[in-house]
Amino acid sequence: MTDPERTIAAQATAAGQGAIAVIRMSGPGCMDILKQCTPAAFTERLRPRRATLVCIRDAEGAAIDQALVTWFPAPASYTGEDTAEISCHGGMLVTDRLLKRLYQCGASPAEPGEFTKRAFLNGRMDLTQAEAVMDVISAGSDLALKAAQTQLDGGIGAQVDELKDNLVHVLAHIEAYIDFPDEDISPDTASDLQARLRSMEEKLAALLKTAEGGRLLREGIRTAIAGPPNVGKSSLLNTLLGYDRAIVSNIAGTTRDTVEESIQLAGLALRLIDTAGVRESSDVIEQAGITRTNRALETADLVLEVADASTPRIQDFPAPVLTAPRLLILNKCDLGVHPDWKAVPGIRFSCATGEGRKELEEAIIQAFSSSLPGETGSSLVAINARHQHELGLCREHVRLASESISRQESPEFTALELREALTHLGEITGAVDTEDVLGAIFSSFCLGK
């Protein structure tokens, strides 16, 4: 458990050498620790949210570094506790000595995500907003960043709170029947209650539909580049990346293993996977590469099937049964399109000239238009796997409550289902929290955040 009496410190900027590093400290002992490692009366000059220049000294009084200290008194800080941010020179030795000095004066090393965990525990943000902090940091595309910022602003939490308020309203009517059966109470009729519950089921279903889009935004669209040997798969990878990542030659079977790189295309993050060409081969290493190709195809979110449009069409690419969208790219069209391909629908493309890139981007957006989360104004909502699990359980209990009313069961059974639904909503925002859930979430955070 987080000890609120412990004062923690960590480097908030990335490790390594840079112009400036920021060391963050939070907890009730911040001011006492600053008094020990700065000149007398310095802390009296500190003003909230204003940077103040100071020389930080070691135990013998020798200078460690000239730094700017910004003071954030509780509760108006990121964590809700007394917080100090020290901006110092970004050398590794300087930051190491400063941190050791803070630890010597009473601070403790922060655990990954502990600052944000304290912000959650102190009511500065709900659990969905805490999760969004790392989503913002790790966003790999414009849309992923937009979705993370919506969540950080409380977009998902607000929708969950609205659902919770509606459930509480229905539960209050049900429990009124239970607690005051002889009183002259005029609650909503059973049909009105069911209508409310059906409306909630629809809203839950709409949120659940954003889960797949959320996964694609957070993880990137797993895009397999596949096709026969020597059709330009590696050239396509290099063209989309903008630099030579894969070896290109006119020798069939050059690519023996999968090569994976990430790009941002039309606002989306794509995890491009260049695969070995599929053909009959007695080469053991090439066979292993083809096996990996089939595995990449089976797990892909999108398949870019590449064909050489300048040569005769011999046969269709023997790919396994795919559930992912499949786009045919007719490559090498700068060399002329063979009559066999004239009537074949596909994206005319040239790695040599860049022709067809815009059409490819539009086709990818179109392929995922129904999977990506919808926008409301400037917001973009996309739940994660944890939210999906809890919302799915909530929806099931709401459905069971509605069925309980239909069967005219004792209101205690209906109330039980509604309480379970509320519990699962509470798990999303952290109104009902368990230490193992918090540990799982914050363990993936970076130090200093």
CSV table of C-alpha atoms in Angstrom, one decimal:
chain,number,residue,atom,x,y,z
A,1,MET,CA,0.0,0.0,0.0
A,2,THR,CA,1.1,3.6,-0.7
A,3,ASP,CA,2.3,5.2,2.5
A,4,PRO,CA,1.0,8.8,2.5
A,5,GLU,CA,3.6,9.8,5.2
A,6,ARG,CA,6.5,8.8,2.9
A,7,THR,CA,8.1,11.5,0.8
A,8,ILE,CA,9.1,10.3,-2.6
A,9,ALA,CA,11.5,11.5,-5.3
A,10,ALA,CA,12.5,10.5,-8.8
A,11,GLN,CA,13.8,11.9,-12.0
A,12,ALA,CA,10.8,12.9,-14.2
A,13,THR,CA,12.7,13.4,-17.4
A,14,ALA,CA,14.3,10.6,-19.4
A,15,ALA,CA,17.5,9.1,-18.2
A,16,GLY,CA,20.7,10.1,-20.0
A,17,GLN,CA,22.4,13.3,-20.8
A,18,GLY,CA,20.5,16.4,-21.8
A,19,ALA,CA,20.4,20.2,-21.4
A,20,ILE,CA,17.9,20.0,-18.5
A,21,ALA,CA,16.7,17.3,-16.1
A,22,VAL,CA,13.6,17.6,-13.8
A,23,ILE,CA,13.5,15.9,-10.4
A,24,ARG,CA,10.1,15.6,-8.8
A,25,MET,CA,9.5,15.2,-5.0
A,26,SER,CA,6.2,14.7,-3.3
A,27,GLY,CA,5.0,14.2,0.2
A,28,PRO,CA,4.7,15.8,3.6
A,29,GLY,CA,8.5,16.1,4.1
A,30,CYS,CA,9.2,18.1,1.0
A,31,MET,CA,9.9,21.4,2.8
A,32,ASP,CA,12.0,19.9,5.5
A,33,ILE,CA,14.2,18.1,2.9
A,34,LEU,CA,14.6,21.3,0.9
A,35,LYS,CA,15.7,23.1,4.1
A,36,GLN,CA,18.5,20.6,4.6
A,37,CYS,CA,20.0,20.9,1.2
A,38,THR,CA,19.6,24.6,0.4
A,39,PRO,CA,20.9,27.7,2.1
A,40,ALA,CA,19.2,29.1,5.2
A,41,ALA,CA,16.1,31.1,4.6
A,42,PHE,CA,15.8,29.9,1.0
A,43,THR,CA,12.5,28.1,1.7
A,44,GLU,CA,11.1,31.4,3.0
A,45,ARG,CA,11.6,32.9,-0.5
A,46,LEU,CA,9.6,30.1,-2.2
A,47,ARG,CA,6.3,31.2,-3.7
A,48,PRO,CA,3.7,28.8,-5.0
A,49,ARG,CA,4.1,27.8,-8.7
A,50,ARG,CA,7.0,30.2,-9.2
A,51,ALA,CA,10.6,29.0,-10.1
A,52,THR,CA,13.3,30.2,-7.7
A,53,LEU,CA,17.0,29.9,-8.3
A,54,VAL,CA,19.1,28.2,-5.6
A,55,CYS,CA,22.4,26.4,-5.1
A,56,ILE,CA,21.7,22.8,-3.8
A,57,ARG,CA,24.5,21.6,-1.6
A,58,ASP,CA,25.8,18.3,-0.2
A,59,ALA,CA,26.1,17.3,3.5
A,60,GLU,CA,29.5,19.1,3.7
A,61,GLY,CA,28.1,22.3,2.1
A,62,ALA,CA,29.8,21.9,-1.3
A,63,ALA,CA,27.7,22.9,-4.3
A,64,ILE,CA,26.1,20.1,-6.3
A,65,ASP,CA,24.3,22.3,-8.9
A,66,GLN,CA,22.5,25.7,-9.5
A,67,ALA,CA,18.9,24.7,-10.0
A,68,LEU,CA,15.4,26.2,-10.3
A,69,VAL,CA,13.0,24.9,-7.6
A,70,THR,CA,9.2,25.3,-8.2
A,71,TRP,CA,7.0,24.8,-5.2
A,72,PHE,CA,3.5,23.4,-5.3
A,73,PRO,CA,1.8,23.3,-1.9
A,74,ALA,CA,-1.0,20.8,-1.2
A,75,PRO,CA,-3.6,20.4,-2.4
A,76,ALA,CA,-2.9,22.4,-5.6
A,77,SER,CA,-0.4,20.0,-7.1
A,78,TYR,CA,-0.3,17.1,-9.4
A,79,THR,CA,-0.4,14.6,-6.6
A,80,GLY,CA,-2.5,16.6,-4.2
A,81,GLU,CA,0.5,16.7,-1.8
A,82,ASP,CA,3.3,19.2,-1.1
A,83,THR,CA,5.4,18.9,-4.3
A,84,ALA,CA,8.7,20.3,-5.5
A,85,GLU,CA,10.1,20.2,-8.9
A,86,ILE,CA,13.9,20.8,-9.3
A,87,SER,CA,15.1,21.8,-12.8
A,88,CYS,CA,18.8,21.2,-12.9
A,89,HIS,CA,21.5,20.7,-15.5
A,90,GLY,CA,20.9,17.4,-17.4
A,91,GLY,CA,24.2,15.6,-16.8
A,92,MET,CA,23.9,12.1,-15.5
A,93,LEU,CA,26.3,12.7,-12.6
A,94,VAL,CA,24.5,15.9,-11.5
A,95,THR,CA,21.1,14.2,-11.4
A,96,ASP,CA,22.5,11.2,-9.6
A,97,ARG,CA,24.1,13.3,-6.9
A,98,LEU,CA,21.0,15.5,-6.5
A,99,LEU,CA,18.8,12.4,-6.1
A,100,LYS,CA,21.2,10.8,-3.6
A,101,ARG,CA,21.2,14.1,-1.6
A,102,LEU,CA,17.4,14.1,-1.4
A,103,TYR,CA,17.4,10.5,-0.3
A,104,GLN,CA,20.0,11.3,2.3
A,105,CYS,CA,17.8,14.1,3.6
A,106,GLY,CA,14.8,11.8,4.1
A,107,ALA,CA,13.2,11.1,0.7
A,108,SER,CA,12.6,7.6,-0.7
A,109,PRO,CA,12.9,6.5,-4.3
A,110,ALA,CA,9.5,6.6,-6.0
A,111,GLU,CA,8.1,3.4,-7.5
A,112,PRO,CA,6.9,3.4,-11.2
A,113,GLY,CA,3.7,5.4,-11.5
A,114,GLU,CA,3.7,6.3,-7.8
A,115,PHE,CA,3.2,10.1,-8.4
A,116,THR,CA,0.1,9.4,-10.5
A,117,LYS,CA,-1.1,6.7,-8.1
A,118,ARG,CA,-1.0,9.3,-5.3
A,119,ALA,CA,-2.9,11.8,-7.5
A,120,PHE,CA,-5.6,9.1,-7.9
A,121,LEU,CA,-5.7,8.2,-4.2
A,122,ASN,CA,-5.9,11.9,-3.3
A,123,GLY,CA,-8.9,12.5,-5.6
A,124,ARG,CA,-7.0,14.6,-8.2
A,125,MET,CA,-8.1,12.2,-11.0
A,126,ASP,CA,-10.1,9.1,-11.5
A,127,LEU,CA,-8.7,5.8,-12.6
A,128,THR,CA,-9.5,6.3,-16.3
A,129,GLN,CA,-7.6,9.6,-16.2
A,130,ALA,CA,-4.6,8.0,-14.4
A,131,GLU,CA,-4.5,5.3,-17.2
A,132,ALA,CA,-4.6,8.1,-19.8
A,133,VAL,CA,-1.4,9.6,-18.5
A,134,MET,CA,0.6,6.7,-19.9
A,135,ASP,CA,-1.5,6.6,-23.1
A,136,VAL,CA,-0.6,10.2,-23.7
A,137,ILE,CA,3.1,9.5,-23.2
A,138,SER,CA,3.1,6.4,-25.4
A,139,ALA,CA,0.7,7.6,-28.1
A,140,GLY,CA,2.1,6.6,-31.5
A,141,SER,CA,-0.3,8.6,-33.8
A,142,ASP,CA,-2.4,11.7,-33.9
A,143,LEU,CA,-5.6,9.8,-33.3
A,144,ALA,CA,-4.1,7.8,-30.4
A,145,LEU,CA,-3.0,11.1,-28.8
A,146,LYS,CA,-6.4,12.6,-29.3
A,147,ALA,CA,-8.2,9.7,-27.7
A,148,ALA,CA,-5.7,9.7,-24.8
A,149,GLN,CA,-6.3,13.4,-24.2
A,150,THR,CA,-10.1,12.9,-24.3
A,151,GLN,CA,-9.7,10.2,-21.6
A,152,LEU,CA,-7.3,12.4,-19.6
A,153,ASP,CA,-9.9,15.2,-19.7
A,154,GLY,CA,-12.4,12.8,-18.1
A,155,GLY,CA,-14.3,11.9,-21.3
A,156,ILE,CA,-14.7,8.2,-20.3
A,157,GLY,CA,-15.2,8.9,-16.6
A,158,ALA,CA,-18.0,11.4,-17.4
A,159,GLN,CA,-19.9,8.8,-19.4
A,160,VAL,CA,-19.4,6.2,-16.7
A,161,ASP,CA,-20.6,8.6,-14.1
A,162,GLU,CA,-23.7,9.3,-16.2
A,163,LEU,CA,-24.5,5.6,-16.4
A,164,LYS,CA,-23.9,5.3,-12.6
A,165,ASP,CA,-26.4,8.1,-11.9
A,166,ASN,CA,-29.0,6.4,-14.0
A,167,LEU,CA,-28.5,3.1,-12.3
A,168,VAL,CA,-28.7,4.7,-8.9
A,169,HIS,CA,-32.0,6.3,-9.9
A,170,VAL,CA,-33.5,2.9,-10.9
A,171,LEU,CA,-32.0,1.2,-7.8
A,172,ALA,CA,-33.5,3.8,-5.5
A,173,HIS,CA,-37.0,3.1,-6.9
A,174,ILE,CA,-36.5,-0.7,-6.5
A,175,GLU,CA,-35.3,-0.4,-3.0
A,176,ALA,CA,-38.1,2.0,-2.1
A,177,TYR,CA,-40.5,-1.0,-2.8
A,178,ILE,CA,-38.3,-3.2,-0.6
A,179,ASP,CA,-37.9,-0.8,2.4
A,180,PHE,CA,-41.3,0.9,2.5
A,181,PRO,CA,-43.8,-1.6,1.0
A,182,ASP,CA,-46.7,0.0,3.0
A,183,GLU,CA,-45.9,3.6,2.3
A,184,ASP,CA,-47.7,5.7,-0.3
A,185,ILE,CA,-44.8,5.8,-2.8
A,186,SER,CA,-45.3,6.5,-6.5
A,187,PRO,CA,-42.2,5.1,-8.2
A,188,ASP,CA,-41.8,4.6,-12.0
A,189,THR,CA,-43.8,1.8,-13.4
A,190,ALA,CA,-42.1,-1.4,-14.3
A,191,SER,CA,-42.3,-0.5,-18.0
A,192,ASP,CA,-40.6,2.8,-17.3
A,193,LEU,CA,-37.8,1.1,-15.3
A,194,GLN,CA,-37.3,-1.3,-18.1
A,195,ALA,CA,-37.1,1.5,-20.6
A,196,ARG,CA,-34.4,3.1,-18.5
A,197,LEU,CA,-32.5,-0.1,-18.3
A,198,ARG,CA,-32.7,-0.7,-22.1
A,199,SER,CA,-31.4,2.8,-22.7
A,200,MET,CA,-28.5,2.0,-20.4
A,201,GLU,CA,-27.8,-1.2,-22.3
A,202,GLU,CA,-27.6,0.7,-25.6
A,203,LYS,CA,-25.2,3.2,-24.1
A,204,LEU,CA,-23.0,0.4,-22.7
A,205,ALA,CA,-23.1,-1.3,-26.1
A,206,ALA,CA,-22.0,1.9,-27.8
A,207,LEU,CA,-19.0,2.2,-25.4
A,208,LEU,CA,-18.1,-1.4,-25.8
A,209,LYS,CA,-18.0,-0.9,-29.6
A,210,THR,CA,-15.0,1.5,-29.1
A,211,ALA,CA,-12.8,-1.3,-27.6
A,212,GLU,CA,-11.5,-2.7,-30.9
A,213,GLY,CA,-10.8,0.9,-32.1
A,214,GLY,CA,-9.1,1.6,-28.8
A,215,ARG,CA,-6.8,-1.4,-29.3
A,216,LEU,CA,-5.9,-0.4,-32.8
A,217,LEU,CA,-5.1,3.2,-31.6
A,218,ARG,CA,-3.0,2.1,-28.6
A,219,GLU,CA,-1.2,-0.9,-30.2
A,220,GLY,CA,-1.1,0.2,-33.8
A,221,ILE,CA,-2.7,-1.6,-36.8
A,222,ARG,CA,-0.7,-4.8,-37.3
A,223,THR,CA,-0.1,-4.6,-41.1
A,224,ALA,CA,1.4,-7.6,-42.9
A,225,ILE,CA,2.9,-7.0,-46.3
A,226,ALA,CA,2.6,-10.3,-48.2
A,227,GLY,CA,2.8,-11.8,-51.6
A,228,PRO,CA,4.9,-14.0,-53.9
A,229,PRO,CA,8.7,-13.5,-54.0
A,230,ASN,CA,10.2,-10.6,-55.9
A,231,VAL,CA,7.0,-8.5,-56.2
A,232,GLY,CA,8.4,-5.5,-54.2
A,233,LYS,CA,7.2,-6.2,-50.7
A,234,SER,CA,10.5,-4.9,-49.1
A,235,SER,CA,10.5,-2.0,-51.5
A,236,LEU,CA,7.0,-1.1,-50.3
A,237,LEU,CA,8.1,-1.2,-46.7
A,238,ASN,CA,11.1,1.0,-47.5
A,239,THR,CA,8.8,3.4,-49.4
A,240,LEU,CA,6.3,3.8,-46.6
A,241,LEU,CA,9.0,4.2,-44.0
A,242,GLY,CA,10.9,6.8,-46.1
A,243,TYR,CA,14.3,5.0,-45.7
A,244,ASP,CA,15.9,1.7,-46.5
A,245,ARG,CA,15.1,-0.7,-43.7
A,246,ALA,CA,14.9,-4.0,-45.6
A,247,ILE,CA,17.3,-5.4,-48.1
A,248,VAL,CA,16.1,-5.2,-51.6
A,249,SER,CA,17.4,-7.4,-54.5
A,250,ASN,CA,16.0,-9.1,-57.6
A,251,ILE,CA,16.9,-12.5,-56.2
A,252,ALA,CA,13.8,-14.3,-55.1
A,253,GLY,CA,13.8,-15.3,-51.4
A,254,THR,CA,16.0,-12.5,-50.2
A,255,THR,CA,13.7,-11.9,-47.2
A,256,ARG,CA,13.9,-14.9,-44.9
A,257,ASP,CA,12.4,-13.4,-41.7
A,258,THR,CA,9.7,-10.9,-40.8
A,259,VAL,CA,10.9,-7.3,-40.4
A,260,GLU,CA,8.7,-5.0,-38.3
A,261,GLU,CA,8.7,-1.2,-38.1
A,262,SER,CA,6.1,1.4,-37.1
A,263,ILE,CA,4.9,4.5,-39.0
A,264,GLN,CA,2.1,7.0,-38.8
A,265,LEU,CA,0.0,7.0,-41.9
A,266,ALA,CA,-3.0,9.3,-42.3
A,267,GLY,CA,-3.2,9.9,-38.5
A,268,LEU,CA,-3.0,6.1,-37.7
A,269,ALA,CA,-0.1,4.1,-36.3
A,270,LEU,CA,0.7,1.1,-38.5
A,271,ARG,CA,3.0,-1.7,-37.4
A,272,LEU,CA,4.4,-2.8,-40.8
A,273,ILE,CA,5.5,-6.4,-41.1
A,274,ASP,CA,7.5,-7.3,-44.2
A,275,THR,CA,7.2,-11.0,-44.7
A,276,ALA,CA,9.0,-13.7,-46.7
A,277,GLY,CA,7.6,-14.4,-50.2
A,278,VAL,CA,5.4,-17.5,-50.3
A,279,ARG,CA,6.4,-20.2,-52.8
A,280,GLU,CA,7.3,-23.9,-52.9
A,281,SER,CA,10.8,-24.2,-51.5
A,282,SER,CA,13.1,-27.0,-50.4
A,283,ASP,CA,15.3,-24.5,-48.5
A,284,VAL,CA,14.8,-25.2,-44.7
A,285,ILE,CA,15.5,-21.5,-43.7
A,286,GLU,CA,13.1,-20.2,-46.4
A,287,GLN,CA,10.4,-22.6,-45.3
A,288,ALA,CA,10.8,-21.3,-41.7
A,289,GLY,CA,10.4,-17.8,-43.1
A,290,ILE,CA,7.2,-18.8,-45.0
A,291,THR,CA,5.8,-20.3,-41.7
A,292,ARG,CA,6.4,-17.0,-40.0
A,293,THR,CA,4.7,-15.3,-42.9
A,294,ASN,CA,1.6,-17.4,-42.4
A,295,ARG,CA,1.6,-16.7,-38.7
A,296,ALA,CA,1.9,-12.9,-39.3
A,297,LEU,CA,-1.1,-13.2,-41.7
A,298,GLU,CA,-3.2,-15.0,-39.2
A,299,THR,CA,-2.6,-12.3,-36.5
A,300,ALA,CA,-2.7,-9.3,-38.8
A,301,ASP,CA,-5.3,-6.5,-38.6
A,302,LEU,CA,-4.6,-5.6,-42.2
A,303,VAL,CA,-3.0,-7.4,-45.1
A,304,LEU,CA,-1.3,-5.5,-47.9
A,305,GLU,CA,-1.1,-8.1,-50.7
A,306,VAL,CA,1.5,-7.1,-53.2
A,307,ALA,CA,1.6,-8.2,-56.8
A,308,ASP,CA,3.9,-7.4,-59.8
A,309,ALA,CA,1.5,-5.7,-62.2
A,310,SER,CA,4.1,-5.5,-64.9
A,311,THR,CA,4.2,-9.3,-65.3
A,312,PRO,CA,1.5,-11.9,-66.3
A,313,ARG,CA,-0.9,-12.9,-63.6
A,314,ILE,CA,-0.1,-16.6,-62.9
A,315,GLN,CA,-2.3,-17.4,-59.9
A,316,ASP,CA,-3.8,-15.9,-56.8
A,317,PHE,CA,-1.6,-15.5,-53.7
A,318,PRO,CA,-2.1,-18.7,-51.6
A,319,ALA,CA,-2.7,-17.0,-48.3
A,320,PRO,CA,-4.5,-18.7,-45.4
A,321,VAL,CA,-8.2,-17.8,-44.6
A,322,LEU,CA,-8.1,-14.2,-43.3
A,323,THR,CA,-10.6,-12.3,-41.3
A,324,ALA,CA,-8.6,-9.1,-41.6
A,325,PRO,CA,-9.2,-6.5,-44.4
A,326,ARG,CA,-7.1,-7.3,-47.5
A,327,LEU,CA,-5.9,-4.6,-49.9
A,328,LEU,CA,-4.4,-5.6,-53.3
A,329,ILE,CA,-1.5,-3.4,-54.3
A,330,LEU,CA,-0.5,-3.7,-58.0
A,331,ASN,CA,3.1,-2.7,-57.7
A,332,LYS,CA,5.6,-1.7,-60.4
A,333,CYS,CA,2.9,0.0,-62.5
A,334,ASP,CA,5.6,2.5,-63.7
A,335,LEU,CA,6.9,-0.3,-65.8
A,336,GLY,CA,3.5,-0.7,-67.4
A,337,VAL,CA,0.4,-2.7,-66.4
A,338,HIS,CA,0.2,-6.2,-68.1
A,339,PRO,CA,-3.2,-6.9,-69.8
A,340,ASP,CA,-3.9,-9.7,-67.2
A,341,TRP,CA,-4.2,-7.0,-64.5
A,342,LYS,CA,-6.2,-4.4,-66.4
A,343,ALA,CA,-9.6,-5.5,-65.1
A,344,VAL,CA,-8.4,-6.5,-61.6
A,345,PRO,CA,-9.5,-4.1,-58.9
A,346,GLY,CA,-6.5,-2.9,-56.8
A,347,ILE,CA,-4.4,0.0,-56.0
A,348,ARG,CA,-2.0,1.0,-58.8
A,349,PHE,CA,1.3,1.6,-57.1
A,350,SER,CA,4.9,2.4,-57.8
A,351,CYS,CA,7.7,2.2,-55.2
A,352,ALA,CA,9.9,4.0,-57.7
A,353,THR,CA,7.7,7.1,-58.3
A,354,GLY,CA,5.5,7.0,-55.2
A,355,GLU,CA,2.4,6.8,-57.4
A,356,GLY,CA,-0.7,5.4,-55.5
A,357,ARG,CA,0.4,6.4,-52.0
A,358,LYS,CA,-2.6,8.7,-51.5
A,359,GLU,CA,-5.0,6.0,-52.7
A,360,LEU,CA,-3.4,3.5,-50.3
A,361,GLU,CA,-3.9,5.9,-47.4
A,362,GLU,CA,-7.5,6.5,-48.3
A,363,ALA,CA,-8.1,2.7,-48.6
A,364,ILE,CA,-6.6,2.0,-45.2
A,365,ILE,CA,-8.8,4.7,-43.6
A,366,GLN,CA,-11.8,3.3,-45.4
A,367,ALA,CA,-11.0,-0.3,-44.2
A,368,PHE,CA,-11.0,0.8,-40.6
A,369,SER,CA,-13.7,3.5,-40.7
A,370,SER,CA,-16.2,1.3,-38.9
A,371,SER,CA,-13.6,0.0,-36.3
A,372,LEU,CA,-12.2,3.3,-35.2
A,373,PRO,CA,-13.9,5.1,-32.3
A,374,GLY,CA,-16.4,7.8,-33.3
A,375,GLU,CA,-15.8,11.5,-32.6
A,376,THR,CA,-18.1,13.8,-30.6
A,377,GLY,CA,-17.1,17.3,-31.3
A,378,SER,CA,-13.4,17.4,-30.8
A,379,SER,CA,-13.4,14.3,-28.6
A,380,LEU,CA,-12.6,10.8,-29.5
A,381,VAL,CA,-13.6,8.0,-27.0
A,382,ALA,CA,-11.8,4.6,-27.0
A,383,ILE,CA,-12.0,2.3,-24.0
A,384,ASN,CA,-9.2,-0.2,-23.1
A,385,ALA,CA,-9.3,-3.9,-22.3
A,386,ARG,CA,-9.9,-3.3,-18.6
A,387,HIS,CA,-12.8,-1.0,-19.3
A,388,GLN,CA,-14.2,-3.5,-21.8
A,389,HIS,CA,-14.2,-6.3,-19.2
A,390,GLU,CA,-16.0,-4.2,-16.6
A,391,LEU,CA,-18.5,-2.7,-19.0
A,392,GLY,CA,-19.3,-6.1,-20.4
A,393,LEU,CA,-20.1,-7.4,-16.9
A,394,CYS,CA,-22.1,-4.3,-16.1
A,395,ARG,CA,-24.1,-4.7,-19.2
A,396,GLU,CA,-24.9,-8.4,-18.4
A,397,HIS,CA,-26.1,-7.4,-14.9
A,398,VAL,CA,-28.3,-4.6,-16.3
A,399,ARG,CA,-29.8,-7.2,-18.7
A,400,LEU,CA,-30.5,-9.6,-15.9
A,401,ALA,CA,-32.1,-6.8,-13.9
A,402,SER,CA,-34.4,-6.0,-16.8
A,403,GLU,CA,-35.3,-9.7,-17.1
A,404,SER,CA,-36.0,-9.9,-13.4
A,405,ILE,CA,-38.5,-7.1,-13.7
A,406,SER,CA,-40.1,-8.8,-16.8
A,407,ARG,CA,-40.5,-12.0,-14.8
A,408,GLN,CA,-42.0,-10.0,-11.9
A,409,GLU,CA,-39.5,-11.5,-9.5
A,410,SER,CA,-39.1,-10.3,-6.0
A,411,PRO,CA,-37.5,-6.8,-6.1
A,412,GLU,CA,-34.6,-8.0,-4.0
A,413,PHE,CA,-33.3,-10.0,-7.0
A,414,THR,CA,-33.5,-7.0,-9.3
A,415,ALA,CA,-31.7,-4.8,-6.7
A,416,LEU,CA,-29.0,-7.4,-6.4
A,417,GLU,CA,-28.3,-7.3,-10.1
A,418,LEU,CA,-28.3,-3.5,-10.1
A,419,ARG,CA,-25.8,-3.4,-7.2
A,420,GLU,CA,-23.5,-5.7,-9.1
A,421,ALA,CA,-23.7,-3.5,-12.2
A,422,LEU,CA,-22.8,-0.5,-10.1
A,423,THR,CA,-19.8,-2.3,-8.6
A,424,HIS,CA,-18.4,-2.9,-12.1
A,425,LEU,CA,-18.9,0.7,-13.1
A,426,GLY,CA,-17.1,1.7,-9.9
A,427,GLU,CA,-14.2,-0.5,-10.8
A,428,ILE,CA,-13.7,1.5,-14.0
A,429,THR,CA,-13.2,4.9,-12.4
A,430,GLY,CA,-11.7,3.5,-9.2
A,431,ALA,CA,-14.7,4.3,-6.9
A,432,VAL,CA,-14.4,0.7,-5.9
A,433,ASP,CA,-10.7,-0.2,-5.9
A,434,THR,CA,-8.6,-3.1,-5.0
A,435,GLU,CA,-4.8,-3.0,-4.5
A,436,ASP,CA,-4.2,-5.7,-7.1
A,437,VAL,CA,-6.0,-3.7,-9.8
A,438,LEU,CA,-4.0,-0.5,-8.9
A,439,GLY,CA,-0.8,-2.5,-8.8
A,440,ALA,CA,-1.4,-3.9,-12.3
A,441,ILE,CA,-2.2,-0.5,-13.7
A,442,PHE,CA,0.6,1.6,-12.2
A,443,SER,CA,3.4,-1.0,-12.6
A,444,SER,CA,3.5,-0.2,-16.3
A,445,PHE,CA,4.2,3.5,-15.7
A,446,CYS,CA,7.6,5.1,-16.1
A,447,LEU,CA,9.6,6.4,-13.1
A,448,GLY,CA,8.9,10.0,-12.2
A,449,LYS,CA,5.3,9.8,-13.4
